[in-house]
Short mmCIF file of C-alpha atoms and ligand atoms in Angstrom, two decimals:
data_model
loop_
_atom_site.label_atom_id
_atom_site.label_comp_id
_atom_site.label_asym_id
_atom_site.label_seq_id
_atom_site.Cartn_x
_atom_site.Cartn_y
_atom_site.Cartn_z
CA MET A 468 122.44 65.81 85.59
CA ILE A 469 120.98 64.79 88.89
CA ILE A 470 117.30 64.87 88.80
CA LYS A 471 115.86 65.04 92.35
CA SER A 472 112.56 63.79 93.39
CA PRO A 473 109.79 66.59 93.91
CA PRO A 474 109.64 67.67 97.54
CA LYS A 475 106.66 66.77 99.23
CA ILE A 476 104.77 70.34 99.38
CA LYS A 477 101.55 70.16 101.02
CA SER A 478 98.58 71.50 98.59
CA SER A 479 97.58 74.38 101.27
CA GLU A 480 101.50 75.82 100.62
CA ILE A 481 101.22 75.66 96.86
CA THR A 482 98.43 77.52 96.13
CA PRO A 483 96.43 78.75 99.32
CA GLU A 484 94.45 81.21 97.33
CA LYS A 485 92.81 78.11 95.69
CA ASN A 486 90.94 76.86 98.77
CA TYR A 487 90.74 79.99 100.37
CA ASN A 488 87.02 80.92 100.20
CA ASN A 489 85.97 77.35 101.54
CA ARG A 490 88.45 77.80 104.31
CA ARG A 491 87.03 81.40 104.99
CA THR A 492 83.81 79.64 105.79
CA PHE A 493 85.51 78.20 108.76
CA LEU A 494 86.51 81.28 110.35
CA LYS A 495 83.31 81.63 112.67
CA LEU A 496 84.07 78.36 114.10
CA SER A 497 85.85 77.79 117.60
CA ALA A 498 89.41 76.91 117.96
CA PHE A 499 88.12 73.89 119.81
CA THR A 500 85.99 72.98 116.84
CA LEU A 501 89.07 73.45 114.35
CA ALA A 502 91.25 71.62 116.39
CA SER A 503 88.89 68.65 116.84
CA ALA A 504 88.48 68.85 112.97
CA GLY A 505 92.22 68.31 112.71
CA LEU A 506 92.92 71.87 111.36
CA LYS A 507 95.62 74.14 112.75
CA PRO A 508 94.47 77.52 114.52
CA LEU A 509 94.32 79.68 111.35
CA LEU A 510 97.13 81.83 111.62
CA ALA A 511 99.79 79.37 112.58
CA LEU A 512 99.30 77.85 108.68
CA THR A 513 102.72 78.95 107.64
CA ASP A 514 104.24 78.51 111.00
CA ASP A 515 107.96 77.72 109.45
CA SER A 516 109.99 80.56 111.05
CA GLY A 517 108.77 80.44 114.43
CA ARG A 518 106.05 82.72 113.70
CA GLY A 519 102.36 81.87 113.93
CA LYS A 520 102.05 81.21 117.45
CA TYR A 521 99.16 83.59 118.16
CA ALA A 522 96.28 82.23 120.03
CA SER A 523 94.06 84.58 118.55
CA LEU A 524 91.85 82.95 115.80
CA LYS A 525 88.57 84.82 115.35
CA TYR A 526 88.42 87.71 112.78
CA LYS A 527 85.66 88.99 111.36
CA LYS A 528 84.88 89.80 107.64
CA SER A 529 84.50 93.47 106.30
CA ARG A 530 82.27 94.77 103.44
CA TYR A 531 85.47 95.99 101.94
CA GLY A 532 86.61 94.40 98.39
CA LYS A 533 83.71 92.31 97.92
CA GLY A 534 83.55 90.98 94.30
CA GLU A 535 87.30 92.32 93.73
CA GLN A 536 89.34 89.64 92.04
CA LEU A 537 92.10 88.65 94.39
CA ASN A 538 95.70 88.69 93.40
CA SER A 539 97.36 85.40 94.01
CA TRP A 540 99.25 83.99 96.87
CA SER A 541 102.38 83.77 94.54
CA ASP A 542 101.81 87.55 93.09
CA ILE A 543 101.42 88.78 96.62
CA THR A 544 104.31 87.19 98.55
CA GLY A 545 106.76 87.02 95.43
CA TYR A 546 106.62 90.36 93.87
CA ASN A 547 107.46 92.87 96.72
CA ASN A 548 109.16 96.06 97.24
CA PHE A 549 111.22 95.62 100.82
CA TYR A 550 114.38 97.78 100.06
CA GLU A 551 115.75 96.03 103.23
CA PHE A 552 115.97 92.81 101.58
CA GLY A 553 117.18 93.72 98.24
CA THR A 554 115.84 96.18 95.40
CA GLY A 555 114.53 93.41 92.75
CA LYS A 556 111.11 92.78 92.90
CA SER A 557 112.16 88.73 93.97
CA ASP A 558 114.59 89.74 96.24
CA PRO A 559 112.38 89.90 99.41
CA ALA A 560 110.88 86.71 98.80
CA ARG A 561 114.52 85.00 98.85
CA ASN A 562 115.98 87.47 101.61
CA ALA A 563 113.34 87.59 104.08
CA ARG A 564 112.93 83.72 104.41
CA SER A 565 114.84 83.13 107.18
CA PHE A 566 113.89 86.75 108.90
CA LYS A 567 113.21 86.02 112.41
CA THR A 568 110.06 87.90 113.80
CA ALA A 569 109.80 86.50 117.17
CA PRO A 570 110.04 87.89 119.76
CA TRP A 571 109.06 91.34 118.48
CA LYS A 572 108.25 94.08 120.23
CA VAL A 573 106.10 97.62 119.10
CA SER A 574 106.66 100.56 120.99
CA ILE A 575 103.87 102.98 121.22
CA GLU A 576 105.22 106.51 122.33
CA GLY A 577 105.15 110.09 121.86
CA HIS A 578 102.60 112.76 122.58
CA CYS A 579 100.06 110.22 124.55
CA GLU A 580 98.78 109.34 128.19
CA LYS A 581 99.41 105.72 127.83
CA PRO A 582 102.70 104.88 126.24
CA GLY A 583 103.87 101.17 125.95
CA ALA A 584 105.81 98.49 124.65
CA TYR A 585 103.85 95.62 123.41
CA HIS A 586 104.34 91.99 121.86
CA VAL A 587 102.86 91.67 118.63
CA GLU A 588 101.26 88.39 120.10
CA ASP A 589 99.52 90.63 122.71
CA LEU A 590 98.34 93.41 120.31
CA ILE A 591 97.15 90.27 118.37
CA LYS A 592 95.31 88.84 121.05
CA ASP A 593 93.65 91.93 122.67
CA ASN A 594 92.52 93.33 119.70
CA GLU A 595 89.98 92.05 117.09
CA LEU A 596 91.27 90.91 113.82
CA GLU A 597 89.79 91.94 110.65
CA GLU A 598 89.98 90.87 107.22
CA ARG A 599 90.26 93.79 104.49
CA ILE A 600 90.29 93.25 100.80
CA TYR A 601 92.26 96.47 99.73
CA ARG A 602 93.46 97.38 96.11
CA LEU A 603 97.27 98.19 96.83
CA ARG A 604 98.25 100.80 94.12
CA CYS A 605 102.26 101.03 93.90
CA VAL A 606 103.87 104.30 92.87
CA GLU A 607 105.41 102.48 89.98
CA ALA A 608 101.94 102.24 88.45
CA TRP A 609 101.47 98.36 89.24
CA SER A 610 98.64 97.47 91.47
CA MET A 611 97.03 94.20 93.49
CA VAL A 612 94.34 93.28 95.37
CA VAL A 613 95.09 91.92 98.59
CA PRO A 614 93.09 90.11 101.41
CA TRP A 615 94.71 91.57 104.47
CA LEU A 616 94.19 90.45 108.03
CA GLY A 617 94.70 93.21 110.27
CA ILE A 618 93.93 95.62 113.36
CA PRO A 619 92.29 98.99 112.64
CA LEU A 620 94.96 101.35 113.49
CA ARG A 621 92.44 103.55 115.09
CA THR A 622 92.19 100.57 117.93
CA LEU A 623 95.47 101.00 118.95
CA ILE A 624 95.48 104.91 119.07
CA GLU A 625 92.87 105.16 120.93
CA LYS A 626 94.27 102.76 123.75
CA ALA A 627 97.16 104.91 123.79
CA ARG A 628 95.32 108.34 124.28
CA PRO A 629 97.14 111.10 122.07
CA THR A 630 97.03 114.59 123.70
CA SER A 631 96.18 117.54 121.68
CA LYS A 632 100.05 117.82 120.94
CA ALA A 633 99.61 114.87 118.47
CA ARG A 634 99.02 116.23 115.20
CA PHE A 635 100.89 113.19 113.30
CA VAL A 636 101.83 109.70 113.52
CA GLU A 637 105.35 108.61 112.77
CA PHE A 638 106.23 104.94 112.14
CA THR A 639 109.63 103.13 111.78
CA THR A 640 110.72 100.07 110.56
CA LEU A 641 113.34 97.77 112.47
CA TYR A 642 116.65 99.11 112.00
CA ASP A 643 119.17 95.73 112.07
CA PRO A 644 121.71 95.24 109.30
CA ARG A 645 122.53 91.92 110.35
CA ARG A 646 119.13 90.78 109.96
CA MET A 647 118.13 93.37 107.03
CA PRO A 648 120.97 92.88 104.47
CA GLY A 649 119.64 95.75 102.25
CA GLN A 650 120.05 98.19 105.37
CA ARG A 651 124.32 97.61 104.77
CA ASP A 652 123.71 99.82 101.59
CA ASN A 653 122.77 103.42 101.63
CA ILE A 654 120.16 103.38 98.87
CA LEU A 655 117.78 105.09 101.94
CA ASP A 656 118.96 106.92 105.13
CA TRP A 657 117.61 103.80 107.32
CA PRO A 658 115.62 103.09 109.08
CA TYR A 659 112.70 103.26 106.82
CA VAL A 660 110.04 106.21 108.13
CA GLU A 661 106.67 106.84 107.30
CA GLY A 662 103.89 109.45 108.70
CA LEU A 663 100.36 110.11 108.69
CA ARG A 664 98.16 113.15 109.60
CA MET A 665 96.20 112.14 112.77
CA ASP A 666 92.87 111.89 110.95
CA GLU A 667 94.50 109.82 108.34
CA ALA A 668 96.01 107.70 111.01
CA MET A 669 92.29 107.23 112.68
CA HIS A 670 90.26 106.67 109.63
CA PRO A 671 88.44 103.53 109.65
CA LEU A 672 90.13 102.14 106.66
CA THR A 673 93.81 102.22 107.98
CA LEU A 674 94.99 99.10 109.30
CA MET A 675 98.01 97.38 110.99
CA ALA A 676 98.13 94.36 109.00
CA VAL A 677 99.51 90.80 110.56
CA GLY A 678 98.38 88.45 108.33
CA VAL A 679 97.60 87.87 104.43
CA TYR A 680 94.90 85.51 103.06
CA GLY A 681 94.24 84.09 106.47
CA LYS A 682 97.66 83.30 107.36
CA VAL A 683 100.63 85.00 109.31
CA LEU A 684 102.20 87.95 107.52
CA PRO A 685 105.36 86.48 105.31
CA GLY A 686 108.73 88.28 106.02
CA GLN A 687 108.51 89.78 102.53
CA ASN A 688 105.33 91.48 103.00
CA GLY A 689 106.44 93.03 106.37
CA ALA A 690 105.89 90.69 109.11
CA PRO A 691 105.12 90.68 111.86
CA LEU A 692 103.37 93.85 111.80
CA ARG A 693 102.81 96.66 108.99
CA LEU A 694 100.96 99.43 107.75
CA VAL A 695 98.35 99.47 105.03
CA VAL A 696 96.75 102.71 103.86
CA PRO A 697 94.86 101.68 100.53
CA TRP A 698 94.08 105.35 99.35
CA LYS A 699 97.70 106.02 99.62
CA TYR A 700 100.88 104.61 97.19
CA GLY A 701 102.48 101.42 98.60
CA PHE A 702 105.29 103.15 99.90
CA LYS A 703 103.21 104.67 102.87
CA SER A 704 102.51 101.20 103.86
CA ILE A 705 105.23 100.75 106.02
CA LYS A 706 106.81 97.47 106.61
CA SER A 707 108.17 95.65 109.92
CA VAL A 708 107.30 98.50 112.31
CA VAL A 709 108.66 98.63 115.98
CA ARG A 710 107.85 102.20 116.71
CA ILE A 711 104.83 104.17 116.22
CA ARG A 712 105.17 107.82 117.84
CA PHE A 713 102.96 110.68 118.22
CA VAL A 714 104.53 114.03 117.31
CA GLU A 715 103.65 117.56 116.79
CA LYS A 716 105.61 118.29 113.39
CA ARG A 717 105.35 116.40 110.06
CA PRO A 718 107.31 113.48 109.89
CA LEU A 719 110.09 113.44 106.59
CA ASN A 720 109.29 109.94 105.38
CA SER A 721 112.11 108.20 103.99
CA TRP A 722 111.03 108.62 100.13
CA GLN A 723 110.35 112.21 100.29
CA GLN A 724 113.72 112.60 102.08
CA LEU A 725 115.61 110.88 99.15
CA ALA A 726 113.66 112.29 96.54
CA PRO A 727 111.63 115.33 97.58
CA ARG A 728 110.38 116.51 93.86
CA GLU A 729 109.20 112.99 93.23
CA TYR A 730 107.71 111.68 96.56
CA GLY A 731 105.76 113.89 98.84
CA PHE A 732 104.32 113.57 102.14
CA TYR A 733 100.79 112.80 101.15
CA ALA A 734 101.20 110.31 98.52
CA ASN A 735 97.39 110.03 97.67
CA VAL A 736 96.94 108.12 94.59
CA ASN A 737 95.92 110.54 91.98
CA PRO A 738 95.76 109.94 88.43
CA GLN A 739 95.55 113.65 87.57
CA VAL A 740 99.14 114.58 89.22
CA ASP A 741 101.65 112.49 87.31
CA HIS A 742 104.84 111.51 88.77
CA PRO A 743 107.92 113.75 87.24
CA ARG A 744 109.17 110.86 85.10
CA TRP A 745 105.77 108.58 84.22
CA SER A 746 102.11 109.07 84.55
CA GLN A 747 99.82 108.12 87.06
CA LYS A 748 96.78 107.79 84.77
CA ARG A 749 96.73 103.93 84.41
CA GLU A 750 98.18 101.12 86.16
CA ARG A 751 98.86 97.41 85.40
CA ARG A 752 97.28 95.05 88.21
CA ILE A 753 99.70 92.14 88.66
CA GLY A 754 98.86 89.07 86.68
CA THR A 755 96.81 90.83 84.00
CA PHE A 756 98.11 92.26 80.67
CA PHE A 757 96.23 95.23 79.74
CA LYS A 758 96.10 98.19 81.93
CA ILE A 759 93.32 99.80 83.69
CA GLU A 760 92.60 103.36 84.84
CA THR A 761 93.84 104.57 87.97
CA ARG A 762 91.05 105.59 89.96
CA MET A 763 91.17 108.96 92.48
CA PHE A 764 92.18 107.72 95.79
CA ASN A 765 92.58 104.61 94.53
CA GLY A 766 88.71 104.24 94.64
CA TYR A 767 88.24 105.11 98.13
CA ALA A 768 87.51 108.85 97.40
CA ASP A 769 83.61 108.44 98.87
CA GLU A 770 85.40 107.46 102.14
CA VAL A 771 88.72 109.70 102.45
CA GLY A 772 88.08 112.64 99.87
CA GLY A 773 86.42 114.77 102.69
CA MET A 774 90.08 114.70 104.52
CA TYR A 775 91.47 116.57 101.73
CA SER A 776 88.83 118.86 100.63
CA GLY A 777 90.22 122.35 99.59
CA MET A 778 93.61 121.16 99.75
CA ASP A 779 95.77 121.64 96.53
CA LEU A 780 96.73 118.22 95.86
CA LYS A 781 99.12 119.31 93.29
CA LYS A 782 101.37 120.84 95.58
CA TRP A 783 100.93 118.64 98.39
CA TYR A 784 101.38 115.48 96.24
N1 MTE B 1290 108.58 99.29 103.92
C1 MTE B 1290 109.82 99.08 104.07
N2 MTE B 1290 110.21 98.91 105.41
N3 MTE B 1290 110.76 98.97 103.08
C2 MTE B 1290 110.22 99.26 101.91
O1 MTE B 1290 111.37 99.27 100.90
N4 MTE B 1290 108.54 99.56 100.23
C3 MTE B 1290 107.19 100.06 100.09
C4 MTE B 1290 105.89 99.56 101.10
N5 MTE B 1290 106.54 99.42 102.47
C5 MTE B 1290 108.84 99.29 101.48
C6 MTE B 1290 108.06 99.48 102.67
C7 MTE B 1290 106.57 100.10 98.81
S1 MTE B 1290 107.15 101.05 97.77
C8 MTE B 1290 105.55 99.23 98.46
S2 MTE B 1290 104.98 99.63 96.74
C9 MTE B 1290 104.84 98.31 99.45
O2 MTE B 1290 105.66 98.13 100.62
C10 MTE B 1290 104.75 97.01 98.73
O3 MTE B 1290 104.17 96.04 99.89
P1 MTE B 1290 104.21 94.48 99.52
O4 MTE B 1290 105.51 93.99 99.07
O5 MTE B 1290 103.32 93.87 100.55
O6 MTE B 1290 102.98 94.59 97.97
#
């Protein structure tokens, strides 16, 4: 048996969450101050794949998630659903390692006055980044708490100036079976598609994430740009988005298309409406043993409940 000496890994790469709170105090400093202190620009810390060349450094912290116990970097980046890179929870971390996400363009199109195609780097430079600590509740009854870094979707929508015909927003993942091996199998009708009603897309909680734990989003979490809708089951949070389209009709999202009895369009976290094959009353926070109660709208009912008043949430699951 050959015993190799352990590779030299920077401590920041092993347990980024450990030093994370200290690091966050640096965020208000200018790029120059950071450079002179010998630190790399924040978003370039994990630049091992051509990503992370973003010039923008400053981001503001939001009030969301204060006091929440964050999941670790290894939970968040090691336990994933991203069927384009395999159906096992650890497949995406392995198979998306060399996923090249630069250059990457996102096209904003459909019923709007200012459609356009944007390099992700430009979206990041031209818009204010915010850190939001959100709970993510997967339809499979597990959950995590994640410190995302992103741009409120509303900012991008307002710039595109949607017309009155824009009643829904449709999101599409990259389709490239050479780079996304899971797309060579017919698990879903690729590319992955998701949709939101216009008011949901415009809601201040809805985020387009470009980073996590103050770093560039890793491939397995949906690099370089993924949606985060914290009051909905995780499958609404579509990854590696290449197209955002304003449409008149409700888009048919991938999971609803595959199994309409099991997955609806709204997918609001709702402990009172079970999945046909399992209960949604409780969830297991990854990294903990005991299950906890699932809260209505994943605990964001005060912020988002009003959008669904009067709706039969059993029918519109
Ligand atoms: N987006 C794409 N393109 N493909 C997927 O398979 N899985 C969804 C969602 N977005 C998925 C996707 C599901 S089921 C979940 S729970 C979340 O991503 C998981 O996000 P995470 O891996 O960052 O925790």
